[in-house]
């Protein structure tokens, strides 16, 4: 159980990030300590050498200008002043016979013997040797031949320097454990902070998975990329939620609107079956049933067309279409209806206005708009159809002097199966405008409406034009 939890934690991004952060922190601290150590030891060595060199120069000057006595005096003075760490000074003749020797207390006879044979070179050299009784005691020497051929060696214990670097190493070792712990804790904290947005996303998706569609990712509004992601994600959720709600509402409407014709169809069939109907009545009942089922079929086919046009799967047979001819033909079809209602239909379409579109679908769009205008305009009214080219677009307007649409219902008229309250007395399925919009969008166009109740409505369709002028 414990092992399984540990295994799970080990696989988390948070744990891996913590490991990376802390490793990086510890490595950086190690490098920093290492560099400081190198700098400190090389600085201490340089300082030591400067001191030894200066004593060497002093001894050389004293011996060469004032002789052996002056050298002895200088060495004794130095011994007196620097009791803590006296110098080793040896002056040898041309054959390396010792002419003068001053050896610090604590250095053994063996040291003196070894130092006698210390590398005698023409060039100045630095030599580091182990001297004295302590295991870590070392000294550094400078050796140089003087102008009279004698050989001068000056050396000094480097115990003090070693002491500093050793102490530094000890501090480093004792500080490293807290540094590692601090690194790990800092890493864990940073990983926790860095992964907070991811946890917010996971929580939101978890809520949605459990059915709470209204869950959203909290936005920190720092103006960073995570903010952009959270805002985009929330917008996407908003869209999905409204689409789901729309689909639910559409499904409810379809079920509701199908129930009426299907109940009527069922009722007609039942009643006829129960009655002792003769052949004429049976024929009439069958005709009623056929009409009702045709209504249902029309509704289902139109719903399918709308869906296909909306999701881009509608097969459009694109061809060059003369818009003025299309509108004229369509108006001709509705002439009788217009005359029956005593409605004046005026058409003004620019000549040579061509579209590249699916002829039948666009005719259906125009027919739906004209059909609505005729349906919702009282007798004696007027309908005006205008089509013009504006830039790259054909702008087609259907304006009537009909009942109009109240402003609060304007956004709803494009919904599937929506019918205005005042319009229920007219024939219709509430799918005409949904199809208009879906087909126009499928042609990369758009459609707008303006309406004033009791004054009239104006529908404007924008479609990409093919201009041959
Ligand atoms: P319907 O079958 O009801 O005509 P539509 O989708 O074509 O369905 O139109 C939806 C609703 O928009 C109509 O019920 C009506 O209330 C309103 N409408 C559409 N066109 C007009 C118009 N020209 N004048 C007034 N109202 C209209």
JSON list of N, CA and C in Angstrom, two decimals, residues 61-89:
[
{"chain": "A", "resi": 61, "resn": "UNK", "atom": "N", "xyz": [69.28, 41.14, -0.67]},
{"chain": "A", "resi": 61, "resn": "UNK", "atom": "CA", "xyz": [69.84, 42.51, -0.67]},
{"chain": "A", "resi": 61, "resn": "UNK", "atom": "C", "xyz": [70.82, 42.67, 0.49]},
{"chain": "A", "resi": 62, "resn": "UNK", "atom": "N", "xyz": [70.38, 42.20, 1.71]},
{"chain": "A", "resi": 62, "resn": "UNK", "atom": "CA", "xyz": [71.23, 42.33, 2.91]},
{"chain": "A", "resi": 62, "resn": "UNK", "atom": "C", "xyz": [72.55, 41.61, 2.69]},
{"chain": "A", "resi": 63, "resn": "UNK", "atom": "N", "xyz": [72.51, 40.38, 2.18]},
{"chain": "A", "resi": 63, "resn": "UNK", "atom": "CA", "xyz": [73.73, 39.57, 2.01]},
{"chain": "A", "resi": 63, "resn": "UNK", "atom": "C", "xyz": [74.63, 40.18, 0.94]},
{"chain": "A", "resi": 64, "resn": "UNK", "atom": "N", "xyz": [74.02, 40.57, -0.18]},
{"chain": "A", "resi": 64, "resn": "UNK", "atom": "CA", "xyz": [74.84, 41.04, -1.29]},
{"chain": "A", "resi": 64, "resn": "UNK", "atom": "C", "xyz": [75.43, 42.42, -1.05]},
{"chain": "A", "resi": 65, "resn": "UNK", "atom": "N", "xyz": [74.74, 43.25, -0.26]},
{"chain": "A", "resi": 65, "resn": "UNK", "atom": "CA", "xyz": [75.27, 44.61, -0.03]},
{"chain": "A", "resi": 65, "resn": "UNK", "atom": "C", "xyz": [76.09, 44.72, 1.26]},
{"chain": "A", "resi": 66, "resn": "UNK", "atom": "N", "xyz": [75.64, 43.96, 2.31]},
{"chain": "A", "resi": 66, "resn": "UNK", "atom": "CA", "xyz": [76.34, 44.16, 3.60]},
{"chain": "A", "resi": 66, "resn": "UNK", "atom": "C", "xyz": [77.01, 42.91, 4.12]},
{"chain": "A", "resi": 67, "resn": "UNK", "atom": "N", "xyz": [76.82, 41.75, 3.48]},
{"chain": "A", "resi": 67, "resn": "UNK", "atom": "CA", "xyz": [77.53, 40.54, 3.88]},
{"chain": "A", "resi": 67, "resn": "UNK", "atom": "C", "xyz": [76.73, 39.63, 4.80]},
{"chain": "A", "resi": 68, "resn": "UNK", "atom": "N", "xyz": [77.39, 38.60, 5.26]},
{"chain": "A", "resi": 68, "resn": "UNK", "atom": "CA", "xyz": [76.77, 37.53, 6.04]},
{"chain": "A", "resi": 68, "resn": "UNK", "atom": "C", "xyz": [76.15, 38.02, 7.34]},
{"chain": "A", "resi": 69, "resn": "UNK", "atom": "N", "xyz": [76.84, 38.96, 7.98]},
{"chain": "A", "resi": 69, "resn": "UNK", "atom": "CA", "xyz": [76.34, 39.46, 9.29]},
{"chain": "A", "resi": 69, "resn": "UNK", "atom": "C", "xyz": [74.99, 40.14, 9.14]},
{"chain": "A", "resi": 70, "resn": "UNK", "atom": "N", "xyz": [74.92, 40.93, 8.08]},
{"chain": "A", "resi": 70, "resn": "UNK", "atom": "CA", "xyz": [73.63, 41.64, 7.83]},
{"chain": "A", "resi": 70, "resn": "UNK", "atom": "C", "xyz": [72.52, 40.65, 7.57]},
{"chain": "A", "resi": 71, "resn": "UNK", "atom": "N", "xyz": [72.87, 39.55, 6.85]},
{"chain": "A", "resi": 71, "resn": "UNK", "atom": "CA", "xyz": [71.86, 38.52, 6.57]},
{"chain": "A", "resi": 71, "resn": "UNK", "atom": "C", "xyz": [71.38, 37.90, 7.88]},
{"chain": "A", "resi": 72, "resn": "UNK", "atom": "N", "xyz": [72.34, 37.59, 8.77]},
{"chain": "A", "resi": 72, "resn": "UNK", "atom": "CA", "xyz": [72.01, 36.98, 10.06]},
{"chain": "A", "resi": 72, "resn": "UNK", "atom": "C", "xyz": [71.11, 37.93, 10.89]},
{"chain": "A", "resi": 73, "resn": "UNK", "atom": "N", "xyz": [71.45, 39.21, 10.82]},
{"chain": "A", "resi": 73, "resn": "UNK", "atom": "CA", "xyz": [70.71, 40.22, 11.57]},
{"chain": "A", "resi": 73, "resn": "UNK", "atom": "C", "xyz": [69.25, 40.28, 11.07]},
{"chain": "A", "resi": 74, "resn": "UNK", "atom": "N", "xyz": [69.18, 40.29, 9.77]},
{"chain": "A", "resi": 74, "resn": "UNK", "atom": "CA", "xyz": [67.83, 40.35, 9.15]},
{"chain": "A", "resi": 74, "resn": "UNK", "atom": "C", "xyz": [66.98, 39.15, 9.56]},
{"chain": "A", "resi": 75, "resn": "UNK", "atom": "N", "xyz": [67.62, 37.94, 9.53]},
{"chain": "A", "resi": 75, "resn": "UNK", "atom": "CA", "xyz": [66.90, 36.71, 9.88]},
{"chain": "A", "resi": 75, "resn": "UNK", "atom": "C", "xyz": [66.47, 36.75, 11.35]},
{"chain": "A", "resi": 76, "resn": "UNK", "atom": "N", "xyz": [67.38, 37.19, 12.24]},
{"chain": "A", "resi": 76, "resn": "UNK", "atom": "CA", "xyz": [67.04, 37.26, 13.67]},
{"chain": "A", "resi": 76, "resn": "UNK", "atom": "C", "xyz": [65.91, 38.24, 13.94]},
{"chain": "A", "resi": 77, "resn": "UNK", "atom": "N", "xyz": [66.03, 39.40, 13.23]},
{"chain": "A", "resi": 77, "resn": "UNK", "atom": "CA", "xyz": [64.97, 40.41, 13.40]},
{"chain": "A", "resi": 77, "resn": "UNK", "atom": "C", "xyz": [63.61, 39.84, 12.99]},
{"chain": "A", "resi": 78, "resn": "UNK", "atom": "N", "xyz": [63.62, 39.18, 11.89]},
{"chain": "A", "resi": 78, "resn": "UNK", "atom": "CA", "xyz": [62.38, 38.60, 11.37]},
{"chain": "A", "resi": 78, "resn": "UNK", "atom": "C", "xyz": [61.84, 37.54, 12.33]},
{"chain": "A", "resi": 79, "resn": "UNK", "atom": "N", "xyz": [62.76, 36.75, 12.92]},
{"chain": "A", "resi": 79, "resn": "UNK", "atom": "CA", "xyz": [62.38, 35.71, 13.90]},
{"chain": "A", "resi": 79, "resn": "UNK", "atom": "C", "xyz": [61.71, 36.36, 15.11]},
{"chain": "A", "resi": 80, "resn": "UNK", "atom": "N", "xyz": [62.29, 37.50, 15.50]},
{"chain": "A", "resi": 80, "resn": "UNK", "atom": "CA", "xyz": [61.76, 38.19, 16.67]},
{"chain": "A", "resi": 80, "resn": "UNK", "atom": "C", "xyz": [60.36, 38.76, 16.39]},
{"chain": "A", "resi": 81, "resn": "UNK", "atom": "N", "xyz": [60.23, 39.40, 15.22]},
{"chain": "A", "resi": 81, "resn": "UNK", "atom": "CA", "xyz": [58.95, 40.05, 14.87]},
{"chain": "A", "resi": 81, "resn": "UNK", "atom": "C", "xyz": [57.87, 38.99, 14.58]},
{"chain": "A", "resi": 82, "resn": "UNK", "atom": "N", "xyz": [58.25, 37.93, 13.87]},
{"chain": "A", "resi": 82, "resn": "UNK", "atom": "CA", "xyz": [57.26, 36.95, 13.41]},
{"chain": "A", "resi": 82, "resn": "UNK", "atom": "C", "xyz": [57.47, 35.61, 14.13]},
{"chain": "A", "resi": 83, "resn": "UNK", "atom": "N", "xyz": [57.18, 35.65, 15.45]},
{"chain": "A", "resi": 83, "resn": "UNK", "atom": "CA", "xyz": [57.47, 34.48, 16.28]},
{"chain": "A", "resi": 83, "resn": "UNK", "atom": "C", "xyz": [56.58, 33.29, 15.88]},
{"chain": "A", "resi": 84, "resn": "UNK", "atom": "N", "xyz": [55.39, 33.60, 15.47]},
{"chain": "A", "resi": 84, "resn": "UNK", "atom": "CA", "xyz": [54.39, 32.55, 15.17]},
{"chain": "A", "resi": 84, "resn": "UNK", "atom": "C", "xyz": [54.85, 31.64, 14.05]},
{"chain": "A", "resi": 85, "resn": "UNK", "atom": "N", "xyz": [55.34, 32.27, 12.98]},
{"chain": "A", "resi": 85, "resn": "UNK", "atom": "CA", "xyz": [55.68, 31.47, 11.81]},
{"chain": "A", "resi": 85, "resn": "UNK", "atom": "C", "xyz": [57.00, 31.96, 11.20]},
{"chain": "A", "resi": 86, "resn": "UNK", "atom": "N", "xyz": [58.14, 31.57, 11.81]},
{"chain": "A", "resi": 86, "resn": "UNK", "atom": "CA", "xyz": [59.44, 32.06, 11.33]},
{"chain": "A", "resi": 86, "resn": "UNK", "atom": "C", "xyz": [59.82, 31.45, 9.97]},
{"chain": "A", "resi": 87, "resn": "UNK", "atom": "N", "xyz": [60.80, 32.09, 9.32]},
{"chain": "A", "resi": 87, "resn": "UNK", "atom": "CA", "xyz": [61.21, 31.64, 7.98]},
{"chain": "A", "resi": 87, "resn": "UNK", "atom": "C", "xyz": [62.32, 30.59, 8.08]},
{"chain": "A", "resi": 88, "resn": "UNK", "atom": "N", "xyz": [62.38, 29.77, 7.07]},
{"chain": "A", "resi": 88, "resn": "UNK", "atom": "CA", "xyz": [63.55, 28.89, 6.88]},
{"chain": "A", "resi": 88, "resn": "UNK", "atom": "C", "xyz": [64.44, 29.63, 5.90]},
{"chain": "A", "resi": 89, "resn": "UNK", "atom": "N", "xyz": [65.70, 29.89, 6.29]},
{"chain": "A", "resi": 89, "resn": "UNK", "atom": "CA", "xyz": [66.63, 30.59, 5.38]},
{"chain": "A", "resi": 89, "resn": "UNK", "atom": "C", "xyz": [67.92, 29.78, 5.31]}
]
